[in-house]
mmCIF file of C-alpha atoms in Angstrom:
data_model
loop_
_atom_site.group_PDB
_atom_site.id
_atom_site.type_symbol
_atom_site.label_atom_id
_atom_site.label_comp_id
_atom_site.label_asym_id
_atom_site.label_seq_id
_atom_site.Cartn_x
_atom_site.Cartn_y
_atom_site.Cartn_z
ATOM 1 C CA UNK A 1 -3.908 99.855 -26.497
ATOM 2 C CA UNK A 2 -6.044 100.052 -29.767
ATOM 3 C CA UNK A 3 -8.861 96.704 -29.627
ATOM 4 C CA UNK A 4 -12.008 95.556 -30.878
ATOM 5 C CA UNK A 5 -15.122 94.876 -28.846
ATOM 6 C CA UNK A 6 -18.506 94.399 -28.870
ATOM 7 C CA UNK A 7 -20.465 97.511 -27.887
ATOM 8 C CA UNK A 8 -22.998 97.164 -25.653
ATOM 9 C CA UNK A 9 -22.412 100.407 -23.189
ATOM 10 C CA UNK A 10 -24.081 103.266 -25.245
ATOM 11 C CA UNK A 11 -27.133 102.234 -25.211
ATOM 12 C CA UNK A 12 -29.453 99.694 -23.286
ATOM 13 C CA UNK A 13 -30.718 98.027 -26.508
ATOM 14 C CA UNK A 14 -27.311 96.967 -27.266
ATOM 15 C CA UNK A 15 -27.341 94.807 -24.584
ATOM 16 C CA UNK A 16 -29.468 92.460 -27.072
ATOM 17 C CA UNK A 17 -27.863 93.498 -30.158
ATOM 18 C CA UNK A 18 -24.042 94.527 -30.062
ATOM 19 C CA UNK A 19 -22.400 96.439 -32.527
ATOM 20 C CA UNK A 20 -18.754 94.978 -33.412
ATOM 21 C CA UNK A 21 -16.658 98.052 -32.576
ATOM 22 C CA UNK A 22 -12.435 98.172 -33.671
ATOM 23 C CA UNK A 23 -10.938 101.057 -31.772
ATOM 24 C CA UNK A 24 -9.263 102.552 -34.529
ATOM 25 C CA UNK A 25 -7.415 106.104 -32.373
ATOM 26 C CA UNK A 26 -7.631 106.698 -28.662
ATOM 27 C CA UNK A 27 -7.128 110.342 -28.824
ATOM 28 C CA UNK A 28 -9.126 111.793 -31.178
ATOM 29 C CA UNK A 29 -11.735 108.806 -30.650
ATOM 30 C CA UNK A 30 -11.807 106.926 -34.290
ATOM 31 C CA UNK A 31 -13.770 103.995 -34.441
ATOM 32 C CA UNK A 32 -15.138 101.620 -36.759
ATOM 33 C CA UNK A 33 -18.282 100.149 -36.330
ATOM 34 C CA UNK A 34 -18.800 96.781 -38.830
ATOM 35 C CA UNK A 35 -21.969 95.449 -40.141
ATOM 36 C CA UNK A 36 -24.338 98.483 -39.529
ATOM 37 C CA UNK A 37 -25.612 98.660 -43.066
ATOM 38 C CA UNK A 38 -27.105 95.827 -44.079
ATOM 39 C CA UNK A 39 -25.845 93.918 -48.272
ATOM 40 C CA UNK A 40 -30.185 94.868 -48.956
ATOM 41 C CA UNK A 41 -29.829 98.263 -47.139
ATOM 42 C CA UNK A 42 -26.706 98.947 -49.345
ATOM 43 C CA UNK A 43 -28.054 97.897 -52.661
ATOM 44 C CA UNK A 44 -31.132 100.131 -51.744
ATOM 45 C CA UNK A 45 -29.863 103.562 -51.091
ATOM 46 C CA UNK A 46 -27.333 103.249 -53.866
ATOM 47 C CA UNK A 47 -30.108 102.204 -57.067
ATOM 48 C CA UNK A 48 -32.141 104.793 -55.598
ATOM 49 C CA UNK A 49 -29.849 107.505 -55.181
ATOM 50 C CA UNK A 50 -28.210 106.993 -58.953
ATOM 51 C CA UNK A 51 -30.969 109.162 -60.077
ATOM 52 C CA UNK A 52 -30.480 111.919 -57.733
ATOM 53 C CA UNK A 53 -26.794 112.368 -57.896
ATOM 54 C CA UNK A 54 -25.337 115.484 -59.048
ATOM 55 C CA UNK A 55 -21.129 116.959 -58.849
ATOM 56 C CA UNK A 56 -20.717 117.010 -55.224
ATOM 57 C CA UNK A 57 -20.384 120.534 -53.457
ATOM 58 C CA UNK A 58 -17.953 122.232 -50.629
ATOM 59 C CA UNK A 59 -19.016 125.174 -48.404
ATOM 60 C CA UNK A 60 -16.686 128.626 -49.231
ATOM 61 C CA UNK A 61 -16.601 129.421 -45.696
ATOM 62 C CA UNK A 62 -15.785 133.219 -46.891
ATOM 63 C CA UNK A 63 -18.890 133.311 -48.709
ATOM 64 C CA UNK A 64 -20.849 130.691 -47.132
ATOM 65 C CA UNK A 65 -22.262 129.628 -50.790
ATOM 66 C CA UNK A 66 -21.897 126.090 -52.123
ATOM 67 C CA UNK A 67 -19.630 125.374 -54.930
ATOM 68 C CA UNK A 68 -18.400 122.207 -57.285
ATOM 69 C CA UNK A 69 -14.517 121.895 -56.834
ATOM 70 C CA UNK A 70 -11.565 119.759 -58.484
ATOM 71 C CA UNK A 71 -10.462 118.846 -55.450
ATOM 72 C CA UNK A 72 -13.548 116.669 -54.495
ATOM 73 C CA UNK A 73 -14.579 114.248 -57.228
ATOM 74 C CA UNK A 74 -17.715 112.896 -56.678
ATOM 75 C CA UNK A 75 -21.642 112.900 -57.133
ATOM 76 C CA UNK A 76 -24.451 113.080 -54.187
ATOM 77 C CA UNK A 77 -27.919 112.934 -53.632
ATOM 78 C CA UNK A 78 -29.223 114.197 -50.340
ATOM 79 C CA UNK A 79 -32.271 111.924 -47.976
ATOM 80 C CA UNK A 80 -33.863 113.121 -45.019
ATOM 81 C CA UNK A 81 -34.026 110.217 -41.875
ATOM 82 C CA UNK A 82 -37.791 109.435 -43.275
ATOM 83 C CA UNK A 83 -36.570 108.734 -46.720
ATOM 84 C CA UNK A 84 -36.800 105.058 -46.286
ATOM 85 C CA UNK A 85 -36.630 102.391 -43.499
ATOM 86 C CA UNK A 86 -32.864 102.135 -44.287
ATOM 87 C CA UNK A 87 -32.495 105.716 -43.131
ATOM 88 C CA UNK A 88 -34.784 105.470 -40.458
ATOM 89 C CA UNK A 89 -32.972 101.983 -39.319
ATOM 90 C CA UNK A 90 -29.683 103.915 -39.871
ATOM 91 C CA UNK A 91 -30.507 106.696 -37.905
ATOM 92 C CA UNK A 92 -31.657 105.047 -34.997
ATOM 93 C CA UNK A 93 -28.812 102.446 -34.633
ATOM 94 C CA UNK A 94 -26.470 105.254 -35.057
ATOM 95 C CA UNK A 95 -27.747 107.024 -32.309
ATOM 96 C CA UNK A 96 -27.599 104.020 -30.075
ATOM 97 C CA UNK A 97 -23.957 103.716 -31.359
ATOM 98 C CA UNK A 98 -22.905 107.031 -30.647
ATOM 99 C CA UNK A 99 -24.900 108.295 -28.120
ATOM 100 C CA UNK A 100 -25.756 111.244 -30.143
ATOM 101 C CA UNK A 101 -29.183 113.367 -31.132
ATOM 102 C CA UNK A 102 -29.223 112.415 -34.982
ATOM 103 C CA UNK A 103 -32.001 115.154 -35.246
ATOM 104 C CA UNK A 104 -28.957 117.664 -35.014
ATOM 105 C CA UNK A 105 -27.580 116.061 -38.006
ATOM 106 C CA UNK A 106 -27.306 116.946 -41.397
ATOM 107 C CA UNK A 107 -29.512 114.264 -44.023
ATOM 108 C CA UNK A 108 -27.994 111.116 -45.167
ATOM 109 C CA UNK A 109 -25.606 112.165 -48.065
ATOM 110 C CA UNK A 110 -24.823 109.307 -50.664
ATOM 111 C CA UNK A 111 -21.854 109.452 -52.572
ATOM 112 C CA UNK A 112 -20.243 107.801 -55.575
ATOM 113 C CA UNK A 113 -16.631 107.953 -56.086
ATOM 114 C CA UNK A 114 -15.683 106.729 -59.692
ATOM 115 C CA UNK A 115 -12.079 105.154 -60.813
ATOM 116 C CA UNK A 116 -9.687 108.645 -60.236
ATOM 117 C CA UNK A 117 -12.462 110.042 -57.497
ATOM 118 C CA UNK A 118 -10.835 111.685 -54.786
ATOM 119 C CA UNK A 119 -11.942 114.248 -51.603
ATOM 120 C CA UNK A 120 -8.218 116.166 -50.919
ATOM 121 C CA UNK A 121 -7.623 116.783 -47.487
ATOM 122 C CA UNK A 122 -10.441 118.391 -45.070
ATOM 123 C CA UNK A 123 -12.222 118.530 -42.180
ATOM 124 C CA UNK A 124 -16.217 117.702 -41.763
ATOM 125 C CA UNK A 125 -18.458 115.465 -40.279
ATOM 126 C CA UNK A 126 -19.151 112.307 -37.665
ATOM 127 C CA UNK A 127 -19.296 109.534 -39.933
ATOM 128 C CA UNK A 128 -18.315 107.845 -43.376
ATOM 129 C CA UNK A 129 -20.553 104.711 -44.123
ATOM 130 C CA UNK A 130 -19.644 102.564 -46.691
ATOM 131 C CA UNK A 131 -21.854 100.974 -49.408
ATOM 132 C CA UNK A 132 -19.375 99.368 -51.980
ATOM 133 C CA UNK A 133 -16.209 97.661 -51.899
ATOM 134 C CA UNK A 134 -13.074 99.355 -53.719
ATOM 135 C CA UNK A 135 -10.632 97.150 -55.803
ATOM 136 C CA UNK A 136 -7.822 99.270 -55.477
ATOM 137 C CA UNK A 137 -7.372 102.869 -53.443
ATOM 138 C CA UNK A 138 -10.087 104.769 -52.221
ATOM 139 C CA UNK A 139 -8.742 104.736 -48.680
ATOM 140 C CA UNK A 140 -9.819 107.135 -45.852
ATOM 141 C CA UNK A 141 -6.534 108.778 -44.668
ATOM 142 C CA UNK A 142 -6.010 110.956 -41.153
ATOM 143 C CA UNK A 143 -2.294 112.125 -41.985
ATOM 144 C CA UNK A 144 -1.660 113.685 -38.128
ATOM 145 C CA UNK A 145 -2.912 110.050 -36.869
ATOM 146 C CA UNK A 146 -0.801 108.025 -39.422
ATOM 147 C CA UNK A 147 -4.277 106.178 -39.878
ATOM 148 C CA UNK A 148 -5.473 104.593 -43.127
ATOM 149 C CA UNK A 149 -8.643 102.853 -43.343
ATOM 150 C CA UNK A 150 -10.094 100.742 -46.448
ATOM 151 C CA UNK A 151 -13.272 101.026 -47.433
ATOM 152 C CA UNK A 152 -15.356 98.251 -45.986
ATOM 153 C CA UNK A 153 -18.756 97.005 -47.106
ATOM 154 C CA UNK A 154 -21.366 98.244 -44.733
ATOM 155 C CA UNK A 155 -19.162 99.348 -41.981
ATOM 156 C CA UNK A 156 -19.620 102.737 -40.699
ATOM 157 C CA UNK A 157 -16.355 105.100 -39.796
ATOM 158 C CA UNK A 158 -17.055 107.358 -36.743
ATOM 159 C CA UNK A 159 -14.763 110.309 -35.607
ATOM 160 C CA UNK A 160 -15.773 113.457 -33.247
ATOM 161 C CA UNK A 161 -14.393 116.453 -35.486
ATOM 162 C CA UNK A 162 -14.669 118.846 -32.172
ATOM 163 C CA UNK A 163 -12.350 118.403 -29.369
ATOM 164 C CA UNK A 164 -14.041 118.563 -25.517
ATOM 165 C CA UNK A 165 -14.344 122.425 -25.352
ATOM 166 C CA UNK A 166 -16.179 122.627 -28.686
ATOM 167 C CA UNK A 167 -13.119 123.709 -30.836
ATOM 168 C CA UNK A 168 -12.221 122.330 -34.317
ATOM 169 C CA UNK A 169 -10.327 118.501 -34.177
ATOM 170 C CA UNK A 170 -7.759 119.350 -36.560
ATOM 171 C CA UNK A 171 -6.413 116.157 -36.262
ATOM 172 C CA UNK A 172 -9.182 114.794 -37.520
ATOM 173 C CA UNK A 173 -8.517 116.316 -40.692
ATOM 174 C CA UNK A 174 -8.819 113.883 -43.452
ATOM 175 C CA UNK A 175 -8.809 112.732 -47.029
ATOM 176 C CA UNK A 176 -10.301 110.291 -49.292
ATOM 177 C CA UNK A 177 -7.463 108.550 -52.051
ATOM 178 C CA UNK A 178 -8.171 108.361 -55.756
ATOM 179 C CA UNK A 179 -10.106 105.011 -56.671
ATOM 180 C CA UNK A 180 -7.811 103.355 -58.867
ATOM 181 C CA UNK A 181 -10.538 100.597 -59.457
ATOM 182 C CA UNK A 182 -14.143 99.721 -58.909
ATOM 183 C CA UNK A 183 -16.316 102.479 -57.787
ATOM 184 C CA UNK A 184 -16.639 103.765 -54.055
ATOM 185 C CA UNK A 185 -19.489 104.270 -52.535
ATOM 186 C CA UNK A 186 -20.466 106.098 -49.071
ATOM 187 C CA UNK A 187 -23.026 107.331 -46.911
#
């Protein structure tokens, strides 16, 4: 059931420029789309973020303040769509990809996940680019869709975290393993 393709559908420009899509769950949809950030647009966005990054936060849904926590162990820097013509690349191919209104998105968040770094289980957003390859660990698990997925230079994970009626995808929920060695980086 679960294949690769190229994906032309979503948009009319992809008729001329395909995005290699492997079909990673049927139900929730969980693909991954390869090659979308370019070895250039990678090495960009992480020099320039490396003096921007600072402890990465959650949202306290009780208090709906942001706060530094063990159980996410990494740093981020924030960039608006305009930040560069990475971003603005990124944000239009991913919109073509997915089909969705990036403007309704939150900004580009670059992370860095050092040897140990780890996100524990949770739920959140549409999509986990990657900028770095991991030695060892740093895997993107979905434990109620027995999925693991590696960390892949510039390949882009994509997941819907709302089912059809608008409701939370709890199966979606998610974590990201320890980096054992190297250093992880995402967008």
């Amino acid at each position: 059931q679960l294949y690769c393709l190229w994906n032309t559908e979503s948009h009319p420009f992809l008729r001329l420029a395909p995005i290699k899509t492997e079909l990673l769950s049927l139900d929730p949809h969980v693909v991954l789309l390869h090659d979308v950030v370019s070895e250039a647009e990678r090495t960009l966005l992480r020099s320039m973020s490396k003096k921007d990054l600072v402890p990465s936060n959650t949202i306290d849904v009780s208090t709906n303040l942001y706060e530094t926590e063990q159980y996410r162990t990494s740093q981020s820097a924030w960039y608006n769509a305009s930040a560069t013509n990475a971003t603005q690349r990124l944000t239009v191919l991913l919109e073509d990809a997915t089909g969705l209104d990036m403007s309704y998105s939150e900004p580009f968040q670059v992370i860095n996940y050092g040897v140990g770094g780890l996100f524990e289980t949770h739920l959140d957003s549409l999509l986990d680019n990657k900028l770095s390859e991991v030695a060892q660990g740093g895997a993107t698990v979905f434990p109620f869709l027995n999925l693991k997925v590696f960390p892949q230079p510039g390949a882009a994970l994509f997941w819907y975290n709302t089912n059809a009626t608008g409701y939370e995808e709890v199966r979606t929920m998610h974590a990201g393993c320890p980096v054992i060695v190297g250093s992880k980086w995402g967008l």
